[in-house]
Every structure is written in C-alpha cells, then in structure tokens.
Amino acid sequence: MRELGTLIAIDGPSASGKSSVARGVAQELGFIYVDSGALYRGVTWLALESGLDGSDEAAVMQVVDAVAWRFFVEAGAVVFSIDEVRPGEALRGKAVREAVSRFAALPRVRSFVVSRLRSHAQLGSLVIEGRDIGSAVFPDTPLKFYLDADERERAMRRHRELMAAGESEKAEEVLLSLKRRDKMDAARVHDPLRVPVGAVRIDSTSLNLKEVIEVVINRVLEC
Ligand code: DC
C-alpha cells in the first residue's frame, strides 16, 4: 500500500477564513487543497435537483448512490464531477447554501462524504478544511487547526464575498443566516462542529490572511 502523505486539518465555523487559509497553506507547501464542504454541497445540489428536501434520508442516499462520483486533482485542488457534470457555481448559490446544513446533518450523507474524504489521502499530502476533519475524518493527524473569528467579522466577510459575486443580500440577513448555520452545525448529533482535541486555535478577527497562513505554516514546520 502507498504510504500516506502529510494531512493538515483546518476546521472552523462559516466564514472563518478556512478556505483562503487552507488554499494559501497548500500552495505554499505544494500540498493538495481539499474543500470538504464542497462535497456536502454537491450532495445537496444533487438532491435538490432531484426534487428532494432532505426529510427522507433513504431517498437522498438512493440518488447519491445512483450516480458516478469522479474525483481528480486540478490546479492543486481536489474537484469532482457527478455523472460527468461539474456543478460549479451552483454549489455556492443560495438554494444550496440555505439547505446544506440540513443535508450535512444526515448520518448516511456524512458517512458517504467521510469515506470519500479519507480516500483522498491516497492522492498525496493534503490541506483539508471543514467542520469535523480533525475530530472525525482524520483524528490521528498531529496537524490540526481550529480557525475562528468574531461573529460580526465573519458575517461582514461573507457579505463582502456575496456582494463581489453579484448577490444582493442585506448584511443583517447574512448575519442571521450565518448564525442559523453555525447553530445547526454545532447542534447536530453526528460529528458536530467543535474544537478537535489537540488543535491549535487561531482567532483571525484582527489578523490578515497572510498572518494566519504564517501561523499555520510555522507550526507545521515546527512539527
Ligand atoms: O464550508 P461550507 O460552508 O462549504 O460547508 C457547507 C456545509 O457542510 C455546512 O453546513 C457545514 C457542512 N460541513 C460539515 O458538516 N462538515 C465538513 N467537514 C464540511 C462542511
């Protein structure tokens, strides 16, 4: 069996800056970037396209199991297709954004995603970001980080991202939606969002992206 590479787990709540930090760390170290939330979004997109609302787990798994999921590395990141279709920007759209926490709470959806994520370790050294990477997906990795920032700061960052993407949500709505998702992610029974045992906590409220990336890389190089 091929020896597994280094695994860096970066967890944290919505808009804590995980994606940008994980991408930056991966680029700097020449590792592969993995966005685990994209897979939950992929399942959600597929289920919504099939007319499901997440209330019937068996029906969701039926559509998930009926399609071909293909994973490949493109520009330093793991990407996937579903029956040869790349859902692309739809994964970031409002319909998926509003529904994803509901689908991510389904235990069989979680098992499906966790097993796919674990198999990514065969691809090489990874920087993988999500909500349960250090606690449930790769609990044995010594390189765990938990990124957080003040709730208002996170909502402002998310609002700026949405405006840049041409969406017109009000700042207050963004804050409410973020609170709702954080609550669901932390309250779900299976692998809730929490600080993994042994994780380095980073509060990025008053740090810029470069500074957070530096904290992570320095720690990785120390280990
Ligand atoms: O990081 P994101 O916003 O793309 O995550 C989408 C949803 O998936 C969010 O509700 C949390 C959930 N998620 C999860 O439960 N576990 C992960 N490892 C990644 C995301």
PDB file of N, CA and C and ligand atoms in Angstrom, residues 10-15 18-19 35-41 44 91-92 96-97 99-105 110 113-114 117 128-133 137 158 181-182 184-185 188 190-193, ligand 1:
ATOM      1  N   ILE A  10      -7.913  21.716   8.870  1.00  0.00           N
ATOM      2  CA  ILE A  10      -8.284  23.074   9.293  1.00  0.00           C
ATOM      3  C   ILE A  10      -9.806  23.133   9.443  1.00  0.00           C
ATOM      4  N   ASP A  11     -10.265  23.241  10.677  1.00  0.00           N
ATOM      5  CA  ASP A  11     -11.709  23.306  10.939  1.00  0.00           C
ATOM      6  C   ASP A  11     -12.095  24.693  11.440  1.00  0.00           C
ATOM      7  N   GLY A  12     -13.408  24.939  11.409  1.00  0.00           N
ATOM      8  CA  GLY A  12     -13.891  26.214  11.934  1.00  0.00           C
ATOM      9  C   GLY A  12     -15.280  26.520  11.412  1.00  0.00           C
ATOM     10  N   PRO A  13     -15.940  27.522  11.990  1.00  0.00           N
ATOM     11  CA  PRO A  13     -17.312  27.869  11.566  1.00  0.00           C
ATOM     12  C   PRO A  13     -17.336  28.582  10.217  1.00  0.00           C
ATOM     13  N   SER A  14     -18.544  28.872   9.724  1.00  0.00           N
ATOM     14  CA  SER A  14     -18.727  29.559   8.446  1.00  0.00           C
ATOM     15  C   SER A  14     -17.970  30.885   8.416  1.00  0.00           C
ATOM     16  N   ALA A  15     -17.358  31.141   7.269  1.00  0.00           N
ATOM     17  CA  ALA A  15     -16.685  32.427   7.022  1.00  0.00           C
ATOM     18  C   ALA A  15     -15.581  32.749   8.029  1.00  0.00           C
ATOM     19  N   LYS A  18     -11.369  29.733   6.573  1.00  0.00           N
ATOM     20  CA  LYS A  18     -10.739  28.415   6.360  1.00  0.00           C
ATOM     21  C   LYS A  18     -10.283  28.193   4.922  1.00  0.00           C
ATOM     22  N   SER A  19     -11.181  28.498   3.968  1.00  0.00           N
ATOM     23  CA  SER A  19     -10.863  28.173   2.570  1.00  0.00           C
ATOM     24  C   SER A  19      -9.633  28.937   2.099  1.00  0.00           C
ATOM     25  N   ASP A  35     -11.612  20.971  -0.224  1.00  0.00           N
ATOM     26  CA  ASP A  35     -12.727  21.701   0.379  1.00  0.00           C
ATOM     27  C   ASP A  35     -13.806  20.666   0.698  1.00  0.00           C
ATOM     28  N   SER A  36     -13.867  20.220   1.973  1.00  0.00           N
ATOM     29  CA  SER A  36     -14.809  19.133   2.291  1.00  0.00           C
ATOM     30  C   SER A  36     -16.260  19.609   2.210  1.00  0.00           C
ATOM     31  N   GLY A  37     -16.486  20.904   2.479  1.00  0.00           N
ATOM     32  CA  GLY A  37     -17.847  21.441   2.400  1.00  0.00           C
ATOM     33  C   GLY A  37     -18.413  21.310   0.987  1.00  0.00           C
ATOM     34  N   ALA A  38     -17.522  21.366  -0.013  1.00  0.00           N
ATOM     35  CA  ALA A  38     -17.984  21.264  -1.409  1.00  0.00           C
ATOM     36  C   ALA A  38     -18.688  19.928  -1.650  1.00  0.00           C
ATOM     37  N   LEU A  39     -18.220  18.891  -0.960  1.00  0.00           N
ATOM     38  CA  LEU A  39     -18.862  17.573  -1.149  1.00  0.00           C
ATOM     39  C   LEU A  39     -20.264  17.548  -0.534  1.00  0.00           C
ATOM     40  N   TYR A  40     -20.400  18.163   0.653  1.00  0.00           N
ATOM     41  CA  TYR A  40     -21.752  18.265   1.242  1.00  0.00           C
ATOM     42  C   TYR A  40     -22.638  19.108   0.334  1.00  0.00           C
ATOM     43  N   ARG A  41     -22.038  20.142  -0.261  1.00  0.00           N
ATOM     44  CA  ARG A  41     -22.800  20.979  -1.187  1.00  0.00           C
ATOM     45  C   ARG A  41     -23.154  20.194  -2.451  1.00  0.00           C
ATOM     46  N   THR A  44     -26.046  18.053  -1.681  1.00  0.00           N
ATOM     47  CA  THR A  44     -27.238  18.908  -1.550  1.00  0.00           C
ATOM     48  C   THR A  44     -27.749  19.325  -2.927  1.00  0.00           C
ATOM     49  N   LEU A  91     -22.922  25.293  -6.623  1.00  0.00           N
ATOM     50  CA  LEU A  91     -22.622  24.848  -5.255  1.00  0.00           C
ATOM     51  C   LEU A  91     -22.619  26.015  -4.277  1.00  0.00           C
ATOM     52  N   ARG A  92     -22.349  27.211  -4.778  1.00  0.00           N
ATOM     53  CA  ARG A  92     -22.258  28.404  -3.919  1.00  0.00           C
ATOM     54  C   ARG A  92     -23.572  29.193  -3.914  1.00  0.00           C
ATOM     55  N   VAL A  96     -28.527  26.030  -2.488  1.00  0.00           N
ATOM     56  CA  VAL A  96     -27.647  25.056  -1.828  1.00  0.00           C
ATOM     57  C   VAL A  96     -27.193  25.601  -0.474  1.00  0.00           C
ATOM     58  N   ARG A  97     -26.832  26.873  -0.460  1.00  0.00           N
ATOM     59  CA  ARG A  97     -26.332  27.473   0.799  1.00  0.00           C
ATOM     60  C   ARG A  97     -27.349  27.341   1.926  1.00  0.00           C
ATOM     61  N   ALA A  99     -29.776  25.153   2.205  1.00  0.00           N
ATOM     62  CA  ALA A  99     -30.218  23.782   2.520  1.00  0.00           C
ATOM     63  C   ALA A  99     -29.100  22.878   3.033  1.00  0.00           C
ATOM     64  N   VAL A 100     -27.844  23.273   2.808  1.00  0.00           N
ATOM     65  CA  VAL A 100     -26.751  22.312   3.015  1.00  0.00           C
ATOM     66  C   VAL A 100     -26.611  21.808   4.456  1.00  0.00           C
ATOM     67  N   SER A 101     -26.854  22.669   5.456  1.00  0.00           N
ATOM     68  CA  SER A 101     -26.691  22.205   6.843  1.00  0.00           C
ATOM     69  C   SER A 101     -27.669  21.075   7.150  1.00  0.00           C
ATOM     70  N   ARG A 102     -28.848  21.133   6.521  1.00  0.00           N
ATOM     71  CA  ARG A 102     -29.859  20.089   6.741  1.00  0.00           C
ATOM     72  C   ARG A 102     -29.364  18.744   6.175  1.00  0.00           C
ATOM     73  N   PHE A 103     -28.809  18.779   4.979  1.00  0.00           N
ATOM     74  CA  PHE A 103     -28.315  17.537   4.360  1.00  0.00           C
ATOM     75  C   PHE A 103     -27.059  17.032   5.083  1.00  0.00           C
ATOM     76  N   ALA A 104     -26.214  17.999   5.533  1.00  0.00           N
ATOM     77  CA  ALA A 104     -24.968  17.607   6.201  1.00  0.00           C
ATOM     78  C   ALA A 104     -25.239  16.986   7.569  1.00  0.00           C
ATOM     79  N   ALA A 105     -26.461  17.115   8.072  1.00  0.00           N
ATOM     80  CA  ALA A 105     -26.792  16.515   9.375  1.00  0.00           C
ATOM     81  C   ALA A 105     -27.250  15.065   9.225  1.00  0.00           C
ATOM     82  N   ARG A 110     -23.180  11.876   5.848  1.00  0.00           N
ATOM     83  CA  ARG A 110     -21.874  12.103   6.478  1.00  0.00           C
ATOM     84  C   ARG A 110     -20.944  10.909   6.236  1.00  0.00           C
ATOM     85  N   VAL A 113     -19.623  11.061   2.693  1.00  0.00           N
ATOM     86  CA  VAL A 113     -18.612  12.104   2.480  1.00  0.00           C
ATOM     87  C   VAL A 113     -17.311  11.742   3.205  1.00  0.00           C
ATOM     88  N   VAL A 114     -17.427  11.266   4.455  1.00  0.00           N
ATOM     89  CA  VAL A 114     -16.215  10.946   5.221  1.00  0.00           C
ATOM     90  C   VAL A 114     -15.400   9.867   4.508  1.00  0.00           C
ATOM     91  N   LEU A 117     -13.610  11.425   1.594  1.00  0.00           N
ATOM     92  CA  LEU A 117     -12.514  12.295   2.028  1.00  0.00           C
ATOM     93  C   LEU A 117     -11.312  11.475   2.479  1.00  0.00           C
ATOM     94  N   ILE A 128      -6.807  20.002   4.233  1.00  0.00           N
ATOM     95  CA  ILE A 128      -8.240  19.744   4.086  1.00  0.00           C
ATOM     96  C   ILE A 128      -9.013  20.557   5.107  1.00  0.00           C
ATOM     97  N   GLU A 129      -9.995  21.303   4.609  1.00  0.00           N
ATOM     98  CA  GLU A 129     -10.744  22.186   5.520  1.00  0.00           C
ATOM     99  C   GLU A 129     -12.188  21.765   5.656  1.00  0.00           C
ATOM    100  N   GLY A 130     -12.759  21.998   6.857  1.00  0.00           N
ATOM    101  CA  GLY A 130     -14.150  21.622   7.086  1.00  0.00           C
ATOM    102  C   GLY A 130     -14.599  21.897   8.496  1.00  0.00           C
ATOM    103  N   ARG A 131     -15.467  21.011   8.996  1.00  0.00           N
ATOM    104  CA  ARG A 131     -16.024  21.199  10.342  1.00  0.00           C
ATOM    105  C   ARG A 131     -15.646  20.058  11.279  1.00  0.00           C
ATOM    106  N   ASP A 132     -15.244  18.913  10.700  1.00  0.00           N
ATOM    107  CA  ASP A 132     -15.015  17.728  11.533  1.00  0.00           C
ATOM    108  C   ASP A 132     -13.763  16.985  11.074  1.00  0.00           C
ATOM    109  N   ILE A 133     -12.867  17.686  10.408  1.00  0.00           N
ATOM    110  CA  ILE A 133     -11.715  16.993   9.817  1.00  0.00           C
ATOM    111  C   ILE A 133     -10.776  16.484  10.915  1.00  0.00           C
ATOM    112  N   VAL A 137     -12.716  12.958  10.694  1.00  0.00           N
ATOM    113  CA  VAL A 137     -12.246  12.392   9.419  1.00  0.00           C
ATOM    114  C   VAL A 137     -10.800  11.891   9.552  1.00  0.00           C
ATOM    115  N   ARG A 158     -18.379  37.425   4.850  1.00  0.00           N
ATOM    116  CA  ARG A 158     -19.282  36.685   3.963  1.00  0.00           C
ATOM    117  C   ARG A 158     -20.102  37.646   3.098  1.00  0.00           C
ATOM    118  N   ARG A 181     -26.763  28.714  10.502  1.00  0.00           N
ATOM    119  CA  ARG A 181     -25.931  27.592  10.060  1.00  0.00           C
ATOM    120  C   ARG A 181     -24.966  27.156  11.146  1.00  0.00           C
ATOM    121  N   ASP A 182     -24.356  28.120  11.838  1.00  0.00           N
ATOM    122  CA  ASP A 182     -23.434  27.767  12.929  1.00  0.00           C
ATOM    123  C   ASP A 182     -24.154  26.920  13.964  1.00  0.00           C
ATOM    124  N   MET A 184     -26.871  25.059  13.601  1.00  0.00           N
ATOM    125  CA  MET A 184     -27.173  23.707  13.109  1.00  0.00           C
ATOM    126  C   MET A 184     -25.912  22.844  13.055  1.00  0.00           C
ATOM    127  N   ASP A 185     -24.803  23.429  12.614  1.00  0.00           N
ATOM    128  CA  ASP A 185     -23.555  22.662  12.502  1.00  0.00           C
ATOM    129  C   ASP A 185     -23.048  22.220  13.873  1.00  0.00           C
ATOM    130  N   ARG A 188     -25.834  19.474  15.625  1.00  0.00           N
ATOM    131  CA  ARG A 188     -26.224  18.179  15.058  1.00  0.00           C
ATOM    132  C   ARG A 188     -25.608  17.046  15.878  1.00  0.00           C
ATOM    133  N   HIS A 190     -24.470  14.037  14.825  1.00  0.00           N
ATOM    134  CA  HIS A 190     -23.318  13.342  14.245  1.00  0.00           C
ATOM    135  C   HIS A 190     -22.195  14.316  13.891  1.00  0.00           C
ATOM    136  N   ASP A 191     -21.034  14.092  14.486  1.00  0.00           N
ATOM    137  CA  ASP A 191     -19.852  14.907  14.216  1.00  0.00           C
ATOM    138  C   ASP A 191     -20.129  16.401  14.184  1.00  0.00           C
ATOM    139  N   PRO A 192     -20.641  16.944  15.272  1.00  0.00           N
ATOM    140  CA  PRO A 192     -20.908  18.385  15.296  1.00  0.00           C
ATOM    141  C   PRO A 192     -19.614  19.205  15.205  1.00  0.00           C
ATOM    142  N   LEU A 193     -19.777  20.462  14.832  1.00  0.00           N
ATOM    143  CA  LEU A 193     -18.615  21.356  14.814  1.00  0.00           C
ATOM    144  C   LEU A 193     -18.125  21.567  16.235  1.00  0.00           C
TER     145      LEU A 193
HETATM  146  O1   DC B   1     -17.718  25.054   4.487  1.00  0.00           O
HETATM  147  P1   DC B   1     -19.049  25.097   3.745  1.00  0.00           P
HETATM  148  O2   DC B   1     -19.842  26.338   4.008  1.00  0.00           O
HETATM  149  O3   DC B   1     -18.893  24.855   2.280  1.00  0.00           O
HETATM  150  O4   DC B   1     -19.879  23.873   4.343  1.00  0.00           O
HETATM  151  C1   DC B   1     -21.137  23.545   3.847  1.00  0.00           C
HETATM  152  C2   DC B   1     -21.928  22.780   4.890  1.00  0.00           C
HETATM  153  O5   DC B   1     -21.383  21.495   5.087  1.00  0.00           O
HETATM  154  C3   DC B   1     -22.039  23.438   6.261  1.00  0.00           C
HETATM  155  O6   DC B   1     -23.382  23.378   6.692  1.00  0.00           O
HETATM  156  C4   DC B   1     -21.224  22.580   7.153  1.00  0.00           C
HETATM  157  C5   DC B   1     -21.153  21.264   6.455  1.00  0.00           C
HETATM  158  N1   DC B   1     -19.835  20.641   6.608  1.00  0.00           N
HETATM  159  C6   DC B   1     -19.714  19.652   7.540  1.00  0.00           C
HETATM  160  O7   DC B   1     -20.671  19.347   8.236  1.00  0.00           O
HETATM  161  N2   DC B   1     -18.527  19.007   7.687  1.00  0.00           N
HETATM  162  C7   DC B   1     -17.478  19.360   6.942  1.00  0.00           C
HETATM  163  N3   DC B   1     -16.316  18.715   7.105  1.00  0.00           N
HETATM  164  C8   DC B   1     -17.595  20.387   5.980  1.00  0.00           C
HETATM  165  C9   DC B   1     -18.796  21.027   5.855  1.00  0.00           C
END
